[in-house]
mmCIF file of C-alpha atoms in Angstrom:
data_model
loop_
_atom_site.group_PDB
_atom_site.id
_atom_site.type_symbol
_atom_site.label_atom_id
_atom_site.label_comp_id
_atom_site.label_asym_id
_atom_site.label_seq_id
_atom_site.Cartn_x
_atom_site.Cartn_y
_atom_site.Cartn_z
ATOM 1 C CA MET A 445 95.158 85.034 112.966
ATOM 2 C CA THR A 446 94.833 83.601 109.458
ATOM 3 C CA LYS A 447 95.003 86.260 106.744
ATOM 4 C CA GLY A 448 95.236 86.852 103.004
ATOM 5 C CA PHE A 449 94.980 84.081 100.451
ATOM 6 C CA ARG A 450 95.246 81.473 103.191
ATOM 7 C CA LEU A 451 92.015 82.744 104.753
ATOM 8 C CA LEU A 452 90.320 82.973 101.346
ATOM 9 C CA VAL A 453 90.987 79.363 100.248
ATOM 10 C CA GLY A 454 90.809 77.741 103.676
ATOM 11 C CA GLU A 455 93.320 75.770 105.719
ATOM 12 C CA ARG A 456 92.864 72.451 103.881
ATOM 13 C CA VAL A 457 93.731 73.954 100.489
ATOM 14 C CA TRP A 458 96.561 76.079 101.896
ATOM 15 C CA GLN A 459 98.183 73.013 103.440
ATOM 16 C CA ALA A 460 97.726 71.051 100.200
ATOM 17 C CA LEU A 461 99.542 73.804 98.320
ATOM 18 C CA ARG A 462 102.258 74.003 100.955
ATOM 19 C CA ALA A 463 102.806 70.226 100.876
ATOM 20 C CA GLU A 464 103.881 70.409 97.217
ATOM 21 C CA SER A 465 105.988 73.535 97.595
ATOM 22 C CA THR A 466 109.672 73.784 98.402
ATOM 23 C CA GLN A 467 110.412 75.807 101.525
ATOM 24 C CA HIS A 468 112.798 78.756 101.436
ATOM 25 C CA VAL A 469 114.143 81.084 104.127
ATOM 26 C CA PHE A 470 115.001 84.745 103.527
ATOM 27 C CA ARG A 471 116.835 87.086 105.883
ATOM 28 C CA ALA A 472 115.494 90.588 106.517
ATOM 29 C CA GLY A 473 116.424 92.822 103.586
ATOM 30 C CA ALA A 474 116.824 89.948 101.117
ATOM 31 C CA THR A 475 115.328 90.196 97.629
ATOM 32 C CA MET A 476 112.910 87.281 97.277
ATOM 33 C CA LEU A 477 111.775 88.068 93.724
ATOM 34 C CA ARG A 478 113.479 90.480 91.353
ATOM 35 C CA GLN A 479 111.799 92.682 88.757
ATOM 36 C CA GLY A 480 112.731 91.541 85.238
ATOM 37 C CA ASP A 481 113.463 87.916 86.225
ATOM 38 C CA PRO A 482 111.446 85.065 84.669
ATOM 39 C CA GLY A 483 108.104 84.160 86.244
ATOM 40 C CA GLY A 484 106.391 80.780 86.310
ATOM 41 C CA TYR A 485 106.089 80.173 90.047
ATOM 42 C CA VAL A 486 104.420 81.674 93.091
ATOM 43 C CA LEU A 487 105.738 82.192 96.635
ATOM 44 C CA MET A 488 103.402 81.397 99.539
ATOM 45 C CA LEU A 489 104.386 83.534 102.537
ATOM 46 C CA THR A 490 104.313 81.396 105.676
ATOM 47 C CA SER A 491 105.963 83.903 108.018
ATOM 48 C CA GLY A 492 107.205 87.470 107.908
ATOM 49 C CA ARG A 493 106.330 90.669 106.036
ATOM 50 C CA VAL A 494 107.528 91.859 102.635
ATOM 51 C CA ARG A 495 107.674 95.003 100.508
ATOM 52 C CA VAL A 496 106.591 94.835 96.864
ATOM 53 C CA MET A 497 108.787 97.316 94.973
ATOM 54 C CA ALA A 498 108.535 98.469 91.343
ATOM 55 C CA ARG A 499 111.108 100.323 89.270
ATOM 56 C CA GLN A 500 110.010 102.883 86.677
ATOM 57 C CA ASN A 501 112.627 103.798 84.085
ATOM 58 C CA ASP A 502 115.817 104.846 85.888
ATOM 59 C CA ARG A 503 114.086 106.046 89.046
ATOM 60 C CA PRO A 504 114.610 104.354 92.420
ATOM 61 C CA ASP A 505 112.269 101.478 93.290
ATOM 62 C CA LEU A 506 108.887 102.590 94.619
ATOM 63 C CA LEU A 507 106.756 100.825 97.220
ATOM 64 C CA VAL A 508 103.719 99.208 95.568
ATOM 65 C CA ALA A 509 102.319 97.068 98.379
ATOM 66 C CA LEU A 510 102.950 95.365 101.705
ATOM 67 C CA ARG A 511 102.129 91.704 102.245
ATOM 68 C CA GLY A 512 102.392 89.272 105.123
ATOM 69 C CA SER A 513 102.013 85.677 106.216
ATOM 70 C CA GLY A 514 99.175 83.964 104.345
ATOM 71 C CA ASP A 515 99.631 86.083 101.231
ATOM 72 C CA LEU A 516 100.996 85.184 97.808
ATOM 73 C CA VAL A 517 103.719 87.032 95.906
ATOM 74 C CA GLY A 518 104.629 86.518 92.275
ATOM 75 C CA GLU A 519 101.091 85.466 91.385
ATOM 76 C CA LEU A 520 100.794 87.999 88.537
ATOM 77 C CA THR A 521 103.451 86.286 86.405
ATOM 78 C CA ALA A 522 102.068 82.824 85.637
ATOM 79 C CA ASP A 523 103.816 82.445 82.293
ATOM 80 C CA PRO A 524 107.447 81.258 82.716
ATOM 81 C CA THR A 525 108.344 83.152 79.537
ATOM 82 C CA GLY A 526 107.099 86.371 81.115
ATOM 83 C CA VAL A 527 109.074 88.576 83.499
ATOM 84 C CA ARG A 528 108.415 89.839 86.998
ATOM 85 C CA THR A 529 106.838 93.296 87.069
ATOM 86 C CA ALA A 530 108.056 94.056 90.600
ATOM 87 C CA SER A 531 110.616 93.007 93.175
ATOM 88 C CA VAL A 532 109.760 91.551 96.585
ATOM 89 C CA VAL A 533 112.006 92.415 99.545
ATOM 90 C CA ALA A 534 111.806 90.812 102.998
ATOM 91 C CA ILE A 535 111.059 93.236 105.838
ATOM 92 C CA ASP A 536 111.488 90.556 108.509
ATOM 93 C CA HIS A 537 113.091 87.121 108.552
ATOM 94 C CA CYS A 538 110.689 85.361 106.160
ATOM 95 C CA THR A 539 109.803 81.826 105.132
ATOM 96 C CA ALA A 540 107.947 80.989 101.938
ATOM 97 C CA GLY A 541 106.907 77.979 99.885
ATOM 98 C CA ARG A 542 107.855 78.058 96.208
ATOM 99 C CA LEU A 543 105.325 76.356 93.920
ATOM 100 C CA PRO A 544 105.308 76.196 90.085
ATOM 101 C CA PHE A 545 102.110 77.592 88.582
ATOM 102 C CA PRO A 546 101.017 74.324 86.906
ATOM 103 C CA ALA A 547 101.016 72.567 90.300
ATOM 104 C CA PHE A 548 99.409 75.591 91.942
ATOM 105 C CA ARG A 549 96.554 75.620 89.430
ATOM 106 C CA ARG A 550 96.121 71.849 89.556
ATOM 107 C CA ILE A 551 95.638 71.873 93.321
ATOM 108 C CA LEU A 552 93.211 74.796 93.169
ATOM 109 C CA ALA A 553 91.188 72.987 90.476
ATOM 110 C CA ALA A 554 91.127 69.760 92.507
ATOM 111 C CA HIS A 555 89.606 71.686 95.440
ATOM 112 C CA ASP A 556 87.377 73.922 93.287
ATOM 113 C CA ARG A 557 89.138 77.097 94.442
ATOM 114 C CA GLN A 558 89.933 78.742 91.077
ATOM 115 C CA GLU A 559 87.343 81.448 91.728
ATOM 116 C CA ALA A 560 88.940 82.262 95.069
ATOM 117 C CA PHE A 561 92.260 82.827 93.294
ATOM 118 C CA THR A 562 90.541 85.104 90.753
ATOM 119 C CA ASP A 563 88.995 87.114 93.603
ATOM 120 C CA TYR A 564 92.416 87.410 95.250
ATOM 121 C CA MET A 565 93.988 88.603 91.995
ATOM 122 C CA VAL A 566 91.294 91.238 91.508
ATOM 123 C CA SER A 567 91.754 92.484 95.066
ATOM 124 C CA LYS A 568 95.491 92.913 94.449
ATOM 125 C CA LEU A 569 95.236 94.687 91.091
ATOM 126 C CA SER A 570 94.782 98.024 92.857
ATOM 127 C CA GLN A 571 98.321 97.516 94.143
ATOM 128 C CA THR A 572 99.900 97.739 90.697
ATOM 129 C CA VAL A 573 100.578 101.455 91.176
ATOM 130 C CA PRO A 574 103.045 102.979 93.654
ATOM 131 C CA PHE A 575 101.880 103.282 97.252
ATOM 132 C CA HIS A 576 102.232 107.074 97.262
ATOM 133 C CA VAL A 577 99.941 107.344 94.220
ATOM 134 C CA GLN A 578 97.301 105.264 96.018
ATOM 135 C CA LEU A 579 97.504 107.770 98.910
ATOM 136 C CA ALA A 580 97.808 110.938 96.823
ATOM 137 C CA GLN A 581 94.537 112.433 98.113
ATOM 138 C CA PHE A 582 95.582 112.140 101.760
ATOM 139 C CA SER A 583 97.533 114.499 104.003
ATOM 140 C CA PRO A 584 101.060 113.571 105.194
ATOM 141 C CA THR A 585 99.619 112.563 108.582
ATOM 142 C CA GLN A 586 97.056 110.273 106.953
ATOM 143 C CA ARG A 587 99.654 108.740 104.635
ATOM 144 C CA LEU A 588 101.997 107.968 107.514
ATOM 145 C CA ALA A 589 99.195 106.642 109.741
ATOM 146 C CA ARG A 590 97.897 104.323 107.017
ATOM 147 C CA LEU A 591 101.352 102.943 106.257
ATOM 148 C CA LEU A 592 102.153 102.334 109.948
ATOM 149 C CA LEU A 593 98.782 100.663 110.546
ATOM 150 C CA GLU A 594 99.245 98.320 107.610
ATOM 151 C CA ILE A 595 102.744 97.306 108.669
ATOM 152 C CA VAL A 596 101.763 96.448 112.248
ATOM 153 C CA ALA A 597 98.577 94.697 111.078
ATOM 154 C CA LEU A 598 100.683 92.342 108.924
ATOM 155 C CA ALA A 599 102.942 91.292 111.814
ATOM 156 C CA ASP A 600 102.884 87.574 112.609
ATOM 157 C CA PRO A 601 101.199 86.608 115.918
ATOM 158 C CA GLY A 602 104.515 85.260 117.186
ATOM 159 C CA THR A 603 106.465 88.430 116.408
ATOM 160 C CA ALA A 604 108.486 89.495 119.451
ATOM 161 C CA ASP A 605 107.347 93.118 119.158
ATOM 162 C CA PRO A 606 104.386 93.336 116.723
ATOM 163 C CA SER A 607 103.965 97.073 117.358
ATOM 164 C CA ARG A 608 107.457 97.850 116.095
ATOM 165 C CA VAL A 609 107.815 99.221 112.555
ATOM 166 C CA PRO A 610 111.046 97.713 111.150
ATOM 167 C CA LEU A 611 111.606 100.362 108.478
ATOM 168 C CA PRO A 612 113.938 103.375 108.620
ATOM 169 C CA GLN A 613 112.481 106.868 108.238
ATOM 170 C CA GLU A 614 114.225 107.297 104.888
ATOM 171 C CA THR A 615 112.435 104.232 103.477
ATOM 172 C CA ILE A 616 109.096 105.463 104.841
ATOM 173 C CA ALA A 617 109.635 108.914 103.337
ATOM 174 C CA HIS A 618 110.442 107.421 99.942
ATOM 175 C CA ALA A 619 107.411 105.107 100.073
ATOM 176 C CA LEU A 620 105.074 108.008 100.866
ATOM 177 C CA HIS A 621 106.733 110.414 98.417
ATOM 178 C CA LEU A 622 107.440 112.840 101.251
ATOM 179 C CA SER A 623 110.640 114.558 102.324
ATOM 180 C CA ARG A 624 112.553 112.948 105.166
ATOM 181 C CA SER A 625 112.153 116.142 107.207
ATOM 182 C CA THR A 626 108.366 116.002 106.784
ATOM 183 C CA VAL A 627 108.264 112.383 107.952
ATOM 184 C CA ALA A 628 110.526 113.193 110.908
ATOM 185 C CA LYS A 629 108.230 116.080 111.864
ATOM 186 C CA GLU A 630 105.113 113.865 111.626
ATOM 187 C CA ILE A 631 106.738 111.124 113.701
ATOM 188 C CA ALA A 632 107.826 113.651 116.342
ATOM 189 C CA ALA A 633 104.254 114.971 116.585
ATOM 190 C CA LEU A 634 102.845 111.445 116.936
ATOM 191 C CA ARG A 635 105.323 110.776 119.751
ATOM 192 C CA VAL A 636 104.249 113.925 121.585
ATOM 193 C CA GLU A 637 100.612 112.785 121.260
ATOM 194 C CA GLY A 638 101.503 109.364 122.663
ATOM 195 C CA VAL A 639 100.581 107.544 119.455
ATOM 196 C CA LEU A 640 104.174 106.419 118.935
ATOM 197 C CA ALA A 641 106.668 105.415 121.603
ATOM 198 C CA PRO A 642 109.664 107.636 122.447
ATOM 199 C CA GLY A 643 113.170 106.471 121.645
ATOM 200 C CA PRO A 644 115.131 105.542 118.538
ATOM 201 C CA ARG A 645 112.874 102.671 117.476
ATOM 202 C CA LEU A 646 109.573 103.282 115.734
ATOM 203 C CA ARG A 647 106.792 101.630 117.778
ATOM 204 C CA VAL A 648 103.030 102.124 117.712
ATOM 205 C CA LEU A 649 101.529 102.649 121.181
ATOM 206 C CA ASP A 650 97.965 103.679 120.321
ATOM 207 C CA ARG A 651 96.522 101.923 117.280
ATOM 208 C CA ARG A 652 93.055 103.333 117.934
ATOM 209 C CA GLN A 653 94.238 106.934 117.741
ATOM 210 C CA LEU A 654 96.424 106.127 114.746
ATOM 211 C CA ALA A 655 93.356 104.701 112.966
ATOM 212 C CA ILE A 656 91.432 107.899 113.727
ATOM 213 C CA LEU A 657 94.241 110.006 112.252
ATOM 214 C CA ALA A 658 94.317 107.772 109.177
ATOM 215 C CA VAL A 659 90.777 108.730 108.217
ATOM 216 C CA ASP A 660 90.175 112.083 109.867
ATOM 217 C CA HIS A 661 92.917 114.611 109.302
ATOM 218 C CA PRO A 662 92.526 117.721 107.133
ATOM 219 C CA LEU A 663 94.908 118.533 104.309
#
């Protein structure tokens, strides 16, 4: 299913952008963009999921957002003299088209899609704060449910196991600003309820129930 910026601008414009981009492949865990590096180009995600991570002072990097195929990353740093405000790390094996901003803007203008890009930027501005801050008003169960739902929703249609969450518990705990023991306890409870599969791998069995827990769970 088409998602993100690709859905917003339409297939014709997406393919026009992709035709002028250079294709790059990133292994799982690779840093695709690094905070503090020069900007000036955008990456068009054509497969795979990524984590957008931001560093504050000397603290460890914090999860800001998750993005998947059809999304853009690096779009906030158009000026090549500016620097990246976040890092982007591949969750899966990812492919992406790299396109300089002048070419990106020229193609959008030629297809009268500048407003669509503005709308996309506005929709992403809420993701300029750490993920755990965005979820601060929710209980641990809600935080975990929302994160798991977003990860599986971003899986590519051709993913071998789209219900699998390819993140370790430690990374999830850090992203949600929860202790590892709290996350382990929440995961164990979800497994007992049949929402998550048993075993060492983290897999979602019941998305419907997970969605209910994401919105309806008392603090």
